[in-house]
XYZ file of C-alpha atoms in Angstrom:
633
model
C 8.821 -20.890 8.518
C 12.211 -22.535 8.076
C 14.973 -20.550 9.739
C 18.718 -20.706 10.017
C 19.925 -22.400 13.209
C 21.428 -20.146 15.870
C 22.270 -20.766 19.512
C 21.301 -18.418 22.340
C 24.836 -17.021 22.256
C 24.064 -15.582 18.829
C 21.764 -13.084 20.489
C 24.755 -11.124 21.703
C 26.116 -10.896 18.185
C 23.106 -9.025 16.866
C 22.813 -6.620 19.793
C 25.281 -4.239 18.179
C 23.130 -3.615 15.098
C 22.539 0.118 14.715
C 21.574 2.406 11.867
C 23.719 5.189 10.520
C 23.049 7.734 13.217
C 24.366 10.957 14.653
C 25.188 11.580 18.304
C 24.378 15.265 17.884
C 21.142 16.505 19.492
C 18.369 16.907 16.975
C 16.025 19.861 17.137
C 12.224 19.863 17.017
C 10.306 21.979 14.527
C 6.984 23.478 15.515
C 4.728 22.890 12.524
C 1.552 24.735 11.739
C -1.653 23.008 10.757
C -1.828 24.141 7.143
C -1.794 21.326 4.597
C -1.768 21.671 0.821
C -2.671 18.621 -1.227
C -1.831 18.179 -4.867
C -4.553 15.813 -6.034
C -3.620 13.905 -9.177
C -5.526 11.619 -11.489
C -3.342 8.833 -12.904
C -1.919 9.489 -16.344
C -3.550 6.293 -17.552
C -6.909 7.929 -16.946
C -6.465 9.770 -20.223
C -6.974 6.561 -22.172
C -10.452 5.192 -21.602
C -11.589 2.049 -23.397
C -8.149 1.839 -24.942
C -8.143 4.931 -27.143
C -6.592 8.381 -26.659
C -9.707 10.012 -25.275
C -9.780 12.477 -22.402
C -10.959 12.077 -18.852
C -14.496 13.185 -18.096
C -14.086 14.082 -14.403
C -15.197 17.661 -13.771
C -15.813 17.674 -10.020
C -13.638 16.888 -7.011
C -15.315 16.186 -3.669
C -13.484 15.711 -0.380
C -14.232 14.990 3.257
C -11.901 15.270 6.252
C -12.073 13.019 9.323
C -10.249 13.230 12.625
C -8.400 10.325 14.289
C -11.674 9.058 15.800
C -13.393 8.987 12.421
C -15.534 12.079 12.983
C -16.390 14.129 9.915
C -14.948 17.563 10.673
C -15.950 19.222 7.397
C -19.702 19.194 6.883
C -21.046 19.024 4.307
C -18.600 17.408 1.903
C -16.614 20.121 0.113
C -16.571 20.401 -3.663
C -14.125 21.803 -6.207
C -14.897 21.979 -9.919
C -11.418 22.686 -11.287
C -11.109 19.271 -12.881
C -12.004 19.127 -16.539
C -11.092 17.283 -19.695
C -7.338 16.942 -19.830
C -6.864 18.510 -16.360
C -5.312 15.865 -14.135
C -4.287 17.798 -11.020
C -5.794 20.227 -8.547
C -4.692 21.791 -5.260
C -6.643 21.721 -2.015
C -5.453 23.714 1.031
C -6.822 23.022 4.516
C -6.211 24.758 7.831
C -6.292 22.125 10.581
C -4.994 21.664 14.116
C -1.213 21.346 14.029
C 0.349 17.891 14.468
C -3.019 16.117 14.709
C -3.831 13.005 12.679
C -6.536 13.082 10.033
C -7.801 11.148 7.055
C -9.088 12.794 3.893
C -11.223 11.149 1.224
C -11.077 12.584 -2.299
C -13.627 11.569 -4.945
C -13.449 12.804 -8.545
C -16.246 12.123 -11.016
C -18.400 13.681 -13.720
C -21.353 15.406 -12.115
C -23.398 14.726 -15.231
C -23.493 11.016 -14.398
C -26.116 9.663 -12.021
C -24.501 6.225 -11.900
C -22.530 6.911 -8.705
C -23.174 9.064 -5.657
C -20.620 10.091 -3.004
C -21.732 11.223 0.453
C -19.642 11.413 3.628
C -17.119 8.725 2.745
C -19.634 6.367 1.153
C -20.012 5.534 -2.525
C -23.257 4.077 -3.886
C -24.104 3.062 -7.436
C -27.382 2.723 -9.310
C -26.972 0.279 -12.181
C -30.288 1.361 -13.738
C -28.578 4.686 -14.505
C -25.395 3.209 -15.974
C -24.178 4.789 -19.218
C -23.087 1.896 -21.430
C -20.112 2.501 -23.758
C -19.426 5.874 -22.163
C -16.598 7.324 -20.084
C -18.978 9.513 -18.122
C -19.427 6.943 -15.325
C -15.672 6.756 -14.687
C -14.543 7.951 -11.242
C -11.455 8.081 -9.006
C -10.837 8.167 -5.256
C -8.299 7.890 -2.460
C -8.528 7.656 1.339
C -5.335 9.224 2.656
C -4.182 9.352 6.318
C -1.933 12.277 7.204
C -0.644 14.544 9.952
C -1.234 18.294 9.761
C 2.479 19.086 9.902
C 2.737 21.973 7.461
C 4.198 19.899 4.630
C 2.741 19.652 1.132
C 1.402 16.269 0.110
C 0.714 14.642 -3.256
C -2.002 12.015 -3.553
C -2.892 9.975 -6.625
C -6.455 8.822 -7.093
C -7.411 5.425 -8.456
C -10.634 3.916 -9.780
C -13.131 2.333 -7.373
C -14.647 0.404 -10.286
C -13.771 -2.519 -12.483
C -14.418 -2.198 -16.188
C -15.874 -5.005 -18.319
C -15.345 -4.818 -22.071
C -16.751 -7.141 -24.748
C -15.353 -6.945 -28.275
C -15.355 -8.728 -31.618
C -13.161 -8.667 -34.745
C -15.777 -9.521 -37.383
C -18.022 -6.439 -37.675
C -16.401 -5.661 -41.029
C -17.341 -9.002 -42.592
C -19.821 -8.653 -45.479
C -22.348 -11.037 -43.930
C -22.294 -9.066 -40.703
C -22.507 -5.688 -42.441
C -25.792 -6.804 -44.062
C -27.448 -7.207 -40.648
C -25.425 -4.701 -38.614
C -28.317 -2.267 -38.140
C -30.433 -5.022 -36.559
C -27.833 -6.365 -34.121
C -28.516 -5.873 -30.416
C -26.791 -7.201 -27.325
C -27.584 -7.633 -23.628
C -25.322 -8.405 -20.683
C -26.975 -9.828 -17.566
C -24.889 -10.150 -14.392
C -26.581 -12.602 -12.064
C -24.071 -12.690 -9.224
C -21.081 -10.797 -7.836
C -21.924 -7.101 -8.163
C -21.855 -4.711 -5.221
C -23.771 -1.496 -4.883
C -21.998 0.398 -2.105
C -18.485 1.003 -0.815
C -17.033 2.506 2.346
C -14.245 4.557 0.785
C -12.678 5.211 4.195
C -12.173 1.509 4.849
C -11.829 0.536 1.190
C -14.355 -2.287 1.267
C -17.449 -3.058 -0.754
C -20.697 -4.277 0.709
C -24.164 -5.194 -0.474
C -27.159 -3.454 1.043
C -30.080 -5.824 0.818
C -30.263 -8.160 -2.168
C -29.115 -7.242 -5.648
C -31.361 -8.689 -8.346
C -29.991 -9.518 -11.799
C -28.382 -6.447 -13.356
C -28.853 -5.930 -17.089
C -26.768 -3.730 -19.379
C -28.068 -3.002 -22.895
C -26.102 -0.711 -25.253
C -28.134 1.756 -27.258
C -27.904 1.623 -31.045
C -26.230 -0.819 -33.386
C -22.536 -1.703 -32.991
C -19.985 -0.094 -35.287
C -16.502 -0.910 -36.501
C -14.106 1.125 -34.328
C -10.756 1.065 -32.546
C -12.098 1.601 -29.048
C -11.413 -1.905 -27.727
C -8.312 -2.453 -25.542
C -7.101 -5.339 -27.743
C -5.831 -4.322 -31.176
C -8.013 -5.471 -34.057
C -11.256 -5.711 -32.096
C -14.285 -3.412 -32.050
C -16.109 -2.562 -28.867
C -19.574 -4.041 -28.367
C -20.149 -3.270 -24.696
C -18.233 -1.472 -21.932
C -19.571 -0.965 -18.411
C -18.277 -0.018 -14.965
C -18.854 -2.456 -12.088
C -18.425 -2.053 -8.340
C -16.512 -5.090 -7.064
C -13.951 -5.809 -4.288
C -10.360 -4.562 -4.342
C -9.127 -8.155 -4.420
C -9.899 -10.391 -7.367
C -13.470 -11.686 -7.377
C -15.768 -13.471 -9.793
C -19.055 -12.539 -11.413
C -21.528 -14.778 -13.175
C -22.929 -13.236 -16.339
C -24.541 -14.030 -19.673
C -24.023 -12.046 -22.869
C -26.571 -12.447 -25.678
C -26.188 -11.219 -29.279
C -29.317 -11.032 -31.482
C -30.273 -10.238 -35.051
C -33.636 -8.637 -34.412
C -35.457 -11.268 -32.333
C -33.243 -14.133 -33.489
C -30.384 -15.141 -31.270
C -26.914 -15.210 -32.854
C -24.826 -16.303 -29.888
C -24.920 -16.567 -26.108
C -21.711 -16.332 -24.082
C -21.716 -18.039 -20.706
C -19.458 -15.829 -18.578
C -19.631 -17.841 -15.363
C -16.799 -17.137 -12.908
C -15.443 -14.217 -14.923
C -12.573 -12.540 -13.025
C -13.065 -8.897 -12.026
C -11.211 -6.578 -9.702
C -11.375 -2.971 -8.607
C -9.162 -0.736 -10.799
C -8.684 -3.597 -13.275
C -10.436 -4.184 -16.529
C -11.646 -7.503 -17.870
C -11.696 -8.000 -21.637
C -13.878 -10.611 -23.342
C -13.219 -10.902 -27.069
C -13.284 -13.158 -30.114
C -15.068 -13.568 -33.422
C -18.378 -13.402 -31.618
C -20.757 -12.953 -34.559
C -19.356 -15.340 -37.136
C -18.112 -18.355 -35.178
C -18.955 -20.502 -32.193
C -15.284 -20.973 -31.379
C -14.011 -20.278 -27.848
C -13.522 -16.656 -26.857
C -10.807 -15.000 -24.756
C -11.149 -13.614 -21.241
C -8.279 -11.631 -19.724
C -7.911 -9.273 -16.780
C -5.524 -6.318 -16.888
C -4.280 -4.105 -14.051
C -5.100 -0.414 -14.008
C -7.381 -0.560 -17.076
C -4.355 -0.206 -19.287
C -2.195 -1.909 -21.773
C 1.348 -1.114 -20.639
C 3.303 1.737 -22.131
C 6.370 -0.534 -22.209
C 6.891 -4.303 -22.248
C 10.522 -4.897 -21.253
C 12.786 -7.946 -21.296
C 16.240 -6.526 -20.496
C 17.856 -4.265 -17.944
C 18.522 -1.655 -20.633
C 14.881 -1.621 -21.738
C 13.688 -1.296 -18.149
C 16.106 1.533 -17.347
C 15.054 3.444 -20.461
C 11.338 2.948 -19.746
C 11.663 4.172 -16.142
C 13.199 7.433 -17.365
C 10.173 7.967 -19.632
C 7.653 6.937 -16.966
C 4.277 5.289 -17.351
C 3.133 1.704 -16.961
C 5.987 -0.784 -17.464
C 5.544 -4.566 -17.487
C 8.311 -7.186 -17.261
C 8.266 -9.955 -19.849
C 10.890 -12.016 -18.018
C 13.165 -12.012 -14.967
C 15.469 -8.988 -14.932
C 18.451 -8.238 -12.670
C 19.477 -4.608 -12.264
C 23.205 -3.931 -12.025
C 22.884 -0.131 -12.190
C 20.583 2.190 -10.184
C 17.313 3.137 -11.828
C 17.162 6.820 -12.773
C 13.746 8.480 -12.607
C 12.615 11.872 -13.877
C 10.945 14.378 -11.567
C 7.250 14.729 -12.278
C 7.174 11.548 -14.385
C 5.913 8.652 -12.207
C 6.940 5.142 -13.223
C 5.060 1.946 -12.393
C 6.844 -1.385 -12.827
C 4.561 -4.427 -12.896
C 6.596 -7.606 -12.415
C 3.934 -9.801 -14.034
C 5.017 -12.898 -12.087
C 8.691 -12.357 -12.894
C 11.535 -11.798 -10.415
C 13.239 -8.430 -10.166
C 16.815 -8.872 -9.015
C 19.169 -6.090 -8.018
C 22.830 -5.762 -7.146
C 22.612 -2.028 -6.395
C 20.669 0.589 -4.463
C 17.775 2.493 -6.069
C 16.954 6.018 -4.901
C 13.689 7.933 -5.370
C 14.314 11.671 -4.903
C 12.308 14.894 -4.704
C 9.486 15.023 -7.252
C 9.999 11.394 -8.278
C 7.637 8.476 -7.788
C 8.354 4.782 -8.278
C 5.709 2.078 -7.932
C 6.593 -1.622 -8.096
C 3.641 -4.014 -8.336
C 4.150 -7.730 -7.865
C 0.693 -9.078 -7.124
C -0.668 -11.400 -9.784
C -4.271 -11.988 -10.787
C -4.453 -15.092 -8.585
C -3.351 -13.083 -5.534
C 0.176 -14.511 -5.371
C 3.282 -12.323 -5.196
C 6.256 -11.662 -7.415
C 9.775 -11.742 -5.971
C 12.395 -9.064 -5.458
C 15.897 -10.438 -4.816
C 18.286 -7.846 -3.364
C 21.693 -9.411 -3.867
C 23.569 -6.244 -2.992
C 26.520 -5.055 -0.981
C 24.776 -1.774 -0.252
C 23.139 -0.467 2.893
C 19.714 -0.121 1.271
C 17.782 -1.869 -1.453
C 15.256 0.895 -2.161
C 15.222 4.344 -0.594
C 13.043 7.446 -0.719
C 14.878 10.656 0.154
C 14.206 14.412 0.184
C 10.532 14.100 -0.703
C 10.679 11.033 -2.946
C 7.661 8.701 -3.137
C 8.154 4.908 -3.207
C 5.296 2.389 -3.325
C 5.670 -1.404 -3.195
C 2.705 -3.759 -3.583
C 2.330 -7.549 -3.721
C 6.016 -8.374 -3.324
C 8.162 -10.954 -1.551
C 11.373 -8.998 -0.887
C 14.438 -10.870 0.319
C 18.026 -9.770 0.953
C 20.680 -12.214 -0.234
C 23.748 -9.991 -0.265
C 26.360 -8.854 2.255
C 26.253 -5.652 4.266
C 29.542 -3.673 4.259
C 31.610 -4.055 7.430
C 30.580 -1.872 10.374
C 27.332 -0.870 8.654
C 23.698 -1.695 8.965
C 21.476 -2.055 5.924
C 17.780 -1.872 5.187
C 15.534 -3.380 2.537
C 13.569 -0.128 2.447
C 14.992 3.137 3.741
C 13.488 6.620 4.047
C 14.865 10.056 4.947
C 14.257 13.701 4.173
C 11.285 15.979 4.784
C 8.131 14.762 3.088
C 9.574 11.477 1.841
C 7.021 8.669 1.647
C 7.195 4.907 1.475
C 4.042 2.850 1.054
C 3.973 -0.937 1.247
C 0.900 -3.083 0.748
C 0.563 -6.846 0.823
C 4.317 -7.451 1.058
C 6.505 -10.045 2.778
C 9.926 -8.786 3.837
C 12.841 -11.040 4.764
C 16.077 -9.144 5.579
C 17.850 -12.549 5.915
C 21.040 -10.964 7.262
C 22.059 -10.210 10.838
C 22.996 -6.626 9.940
C 19.819 -5.735 8.053
C 16.589 -4.012 8.902
C 13.418 -4.466 6.923
C 12.404 -0.788 7.262
C 14.664 1.899 8.650
C 15.405 5.624 8.853
C 18.520 7.751 9.248
C 18.984 9.909 12.340
C 21.712 12.075 10.838
C 19.185 14.620 9.516
C 16.805 16.409 11.864
C 13.150 17.322 11.389
C 12.578 14.937 8.537
C 8.901 14.178 9.098
C 8.855 11.185 6.798
C 5.712 9.198 6.010
C 5.506 5.409 6.228
C 2.280 3.647 5.237
C 2.042 -0.113 5.732
C -0.853 -2.467 5.030
C -0.704 -6.262 5.197
C 3.071 -6.185 5.560
C 4.675 -9.255 7.122
C 8.254 -9.133 8.413
C 9.339 -12.592 9.566
C 13.088 -12.955 9.091
C 14.483 -16.345 8.118
C 17.568 -15.688 10.267
C 17.978 -14.099 13.671
C 17.405 -10.399 13.107
C 17.832 -7.897 15.921
C 15.110 -5.432 14.937
C 13.017 -5.418 11.745
C 11.642 -1.873 12.080
C 13.762 1.016 13.377
C 12.330 4.532 13.373
C 14.649 7.040 15.003
C 13.474 10.352 13.513
C 10.243 12.376 13.531
C 7.975 10.140 11.513
C 4.325 9.633 10.726
C 3.660 5.895 10.460
C 0.323 4.173 9.855
C 0.268 0.358 9.842
C -2.745 -1.899 9.399
C -2.947 -5.707 9.467
C 0.830 -6.097 9.763
C 3.173 -8.606 11.432
C 6.538 -7.572 12.862
C 8.985 -10.121 14.243
C 12.475 -9.556 15.611
C 15.055 -10.968 17.968
C 15.801 -8.050 20.300
C 12.614 -6.127 19.522
C 9.845 -6.375 16.980
C 10.124 -2.588 16.584
C 12.018 0.396 17.983
C 9.966 3.598 17.909
C 12.241 6.452 18.950
C 10.285 9.427 17.703
C 7.225 10.521 15.784
C 3.553 9.608 15.566
C 2.426 6.019 15.088
C -0.936 4.386 14.529
C -1.044 0.580 14.541
C -4.328 -1.121 13.672
C -4.672 -4.913 14.046
C -0.916 -5.472 14.065
C 1.130 -8.190 15.800
C 4.574 -7.639 17.346
C 6.640 -10.680 18.320
C 9.998 -10.779 20.056
C 11.745 -14.082 19.278
C 15.114 -13.860 21.075
C 17.428 -16.532 19.610
C 15.743 -19.490 17.916
C 16.575 -22.863 16.451
C 15.772 -24.205 12.982
C 12.186 -24.879 14.023
C 11.638 -21.397 15.403
C 11.896 -22.432 19.061
C 13.484 -19.977 21.476
C 16.909 -21.121 22.723
C 17.516 -18.278 25.178
C 17.419 -19.285 28.868
C 16.303 -17.374 31.926
C 19.917 -17.338 33.059
C 20.865 -15.632 29.764
C 18.273 -12.970 30.486
C 19.291 -12.519 34.130
C 23.046 -12.336 33.556
C 23.149 -10.443 30.252
C 19.974 -9.167 28.675
C 17.718 -7.834 31.461
C 19.865 -4.812 32.340
C 21.469 -4.299 28.959
C 21.598 -0.555 28.091
C 19.068 0.419 30.731
C 21.404 3.097 32.093
C 21.679 4.794 28.706
C 20.934 4.049 25.081
C 23.225 4.019 22.092
C 22.500 4.750 18.461
C 19.936 3.015 16.272
C 18.510 -0.068 17.989
C 21.185 -0.160 20.723
C 18.422 -0.007 23.326
C 16.955 -2.294 26.025
C 15.289 -5.519 24.894
C 11.492 -5.771 24.761
C 8.699 -6.747 22.423
C 8.559 -3.034 21.523
C 10.925 -0.341 22.779
C 9.578 3.228 22.702
C 11.083 6.645 23.324
C 14.613 7.913 23.904
C 17.316 7.844 26.590
C 20.294 9.621 25.060
C 21.577 13.031 24.047
C 20.525 12.381 20.473
C 16.950 11.878 19.282
C 15.475 14.827 21.164
C 11.831 14.689 20.125
C 8.525 13.265 21.389
C 6.962 9.885 20.687
C 3.210 9.233 20.327
C 2.015 5.663 19.783
C -1.588 4.477 19.387
C -2.663 0.846 19.061
C -6.041 -0.580 18.104
C -6.652 -4.315 18.223
C -2.949 -5.140 18.369
C -0.986 -7.938 20.060
C 2.503 -7.745 21.576
C 4.186 -11.101 22.286
C 7.418 -12.111 24.005
C 8.747 -15.663 24.424
C 7.584 -17.668 27.408
C 11.124 -17.661 28.799
C 11.016 -13.852 28.985
C 7.813 -13.697 31.061
C 7.963 -12.646 34.702
C 7.302 -15.762 36.763
C 8.432 -14.292 40.067
C 12.013 -13.263 39.346
C 11.759 -9.928 37.544
C 15.506 -9.890 36.846
C 15.075 -13.017 34.722
C 12.332 -11.432 32.609
C 11.924 -8.887 29.842
C 9.023 -6.463 29.343
C 6.666 -6.732 26.406
C 6.740 -2.932 26.114
C 9.628 -0.847 27.445
C 9.314 2.964 27.518
C 11.839 5.611 28.455
C 11.380 9.324 27.756
C 13.795 12.219 27.537
C 12.900 14.666 30.269
C 12.799 17.982 28.421
C 9.538 19.819 27.939
C 7.621 18.367 25.004
C 9.919 15.345 24.718
C 7.780 12.769 26.471
C 6.200 9.520 25.341
C 2.444 9.047 24.984
C 1.172 5.501 24.555
C -2.521 4.769 24.100
C -4.035 1.378 23.399
C -7.625 0.147 23.312
C -9.212 -2.692 25.265
C -8.841 -5.111 22.346
C -5.060 -4.724 22.353
C -3.260 -7.565 24.130
C 0.131 -6.949 25.708
C 1.254 -10.451 26.604
C 3.806 -9.482 29.202
C 4.653 -6.474 31.312
C 4.574 -2.829 30.301
C 7.507 -1.023 31.888
C 7.490 2.770 32.075
C 11.099 3.295 33.163
C 11.134 7.093 33.536
C 8.981 10.130 34.126
C 7.431 12.174 31.299
C 5.425 9.137 30.130
C 1.641 8.944 29.709
C -0.110 5.610 29.197
C -3.838 5.680 28.390
C -4.151 9.127 29.944
C -2.275 8.298 33.157
C 1.124 9.844 33.891
C 3.805 7.367 34.896
């Protein structure tokens, strides 16, 4: 990665970076273990095969697992409140307070034998598929949470892809004469899966799948059921495929009685979980090429927008919004409570010169991933302290984005690409690259001025590698529940500061860079560490990330931030530069992990890591009230 050139002296300049924070002591709420989930099917589920039909789910199953993956509700529980047109249901559980769990929800029609859900595993039987029917449709989510007494809203999504084949010539006179004799068969020779671990979100094949054949019953008919206007549906089927784009090999044969009309070679046809693939053309009356397209979320968008005004208006109305071209926002987006909005960038760049806030009851999803797996860009050219923020219970989700800050932070402030505060607020980021690109910016941050916030941060495949020297990419200084998987965090002073809350890191890498040159090489010397950085703030911490330097700094050492910290790592790596390693002179070194705990009852730090986690440097427990892998320090 190309980076801006800084000398080792620049390290001192970024040490003062701190979030908006309060010096007042913050209290600690004792939560109970009751959790109420509002389980929602996506609004787009009401339009199957492109028409205005209704969803066929009539049964909701769920399973709860503890932090070790043990099923604690046996057998799987069932609710039957879902029905046609009913898109939400409530589930209340009584669990152990402040413990981490994961719940799997699965909604389907119990009249279909195509799919079976048992204890977190989905299996399909293609011999029981219902062709050209919604009845096989299903929805799921695997949701990690803490039993903290707060209500939670989860939205289910499809585990299947949908393949549709359509034609625009069924109304032709020559075709009408033979319509009653027309049959079709789809044979998929490669690429289908038959089972999925819903907990992990992966598909797998058990044994060998032979060719799978789909044959619609009855003759085709002129209709409006195809997703593309002007085409009639010939065949629609649900397929179990990976959650990243994959390919299937298939053959589609049309016959008039025993005589073949046309054979479509569908080699390397793109498919993807929760996407639909449409194959269409004049299939019965011409041998001309046909079209193959893949659409996200099974849906044509509710709005195609090309201007800021169109985008702002569409967000107020909610639904699935797709950008036709690059758009720069000069005014904050305004959402409506209870009306989620999804913005798909469609390969275009979303620019912004202002801050966008998602508040209580609101949900904003921004999707940048394209069908080839590449990202769309978000350019935050702002003079504000946050690009996107979720507050007071708002829900913000970012997927498949390269987010970069190109503006200027106001004097004596610290900014954040993504910011979260307020009880029950949630930010979710998947497959995103974040570049704060400013010495006074965080990538992800919180605000310590409000106590007992219990925010939720969910990260998966998030990479934070600043292109300039950045003090700390991730600062959490309030009670927080954070789950991160397959992430990379890189920062100058620390890769992360974890002042309070519960954290689970799975297969994540933390890298402290110190100051670096244009090639990414560390320019800090051992003398710099010994004379300036080793003992910096060890006698007491300031606000935000004004804390001792380390690969990761955990806990608290101040009158503010009075709450406990619990950190768990599985298969993680913590790196510090070679110059910071202890080679005999401890005063010329920095720890890979530095922990200090406030000494009040219940305010300690607990750090657990498994034997596959590598801490490439020293772990320093600098106070009492610290437990590391079950041992008090």
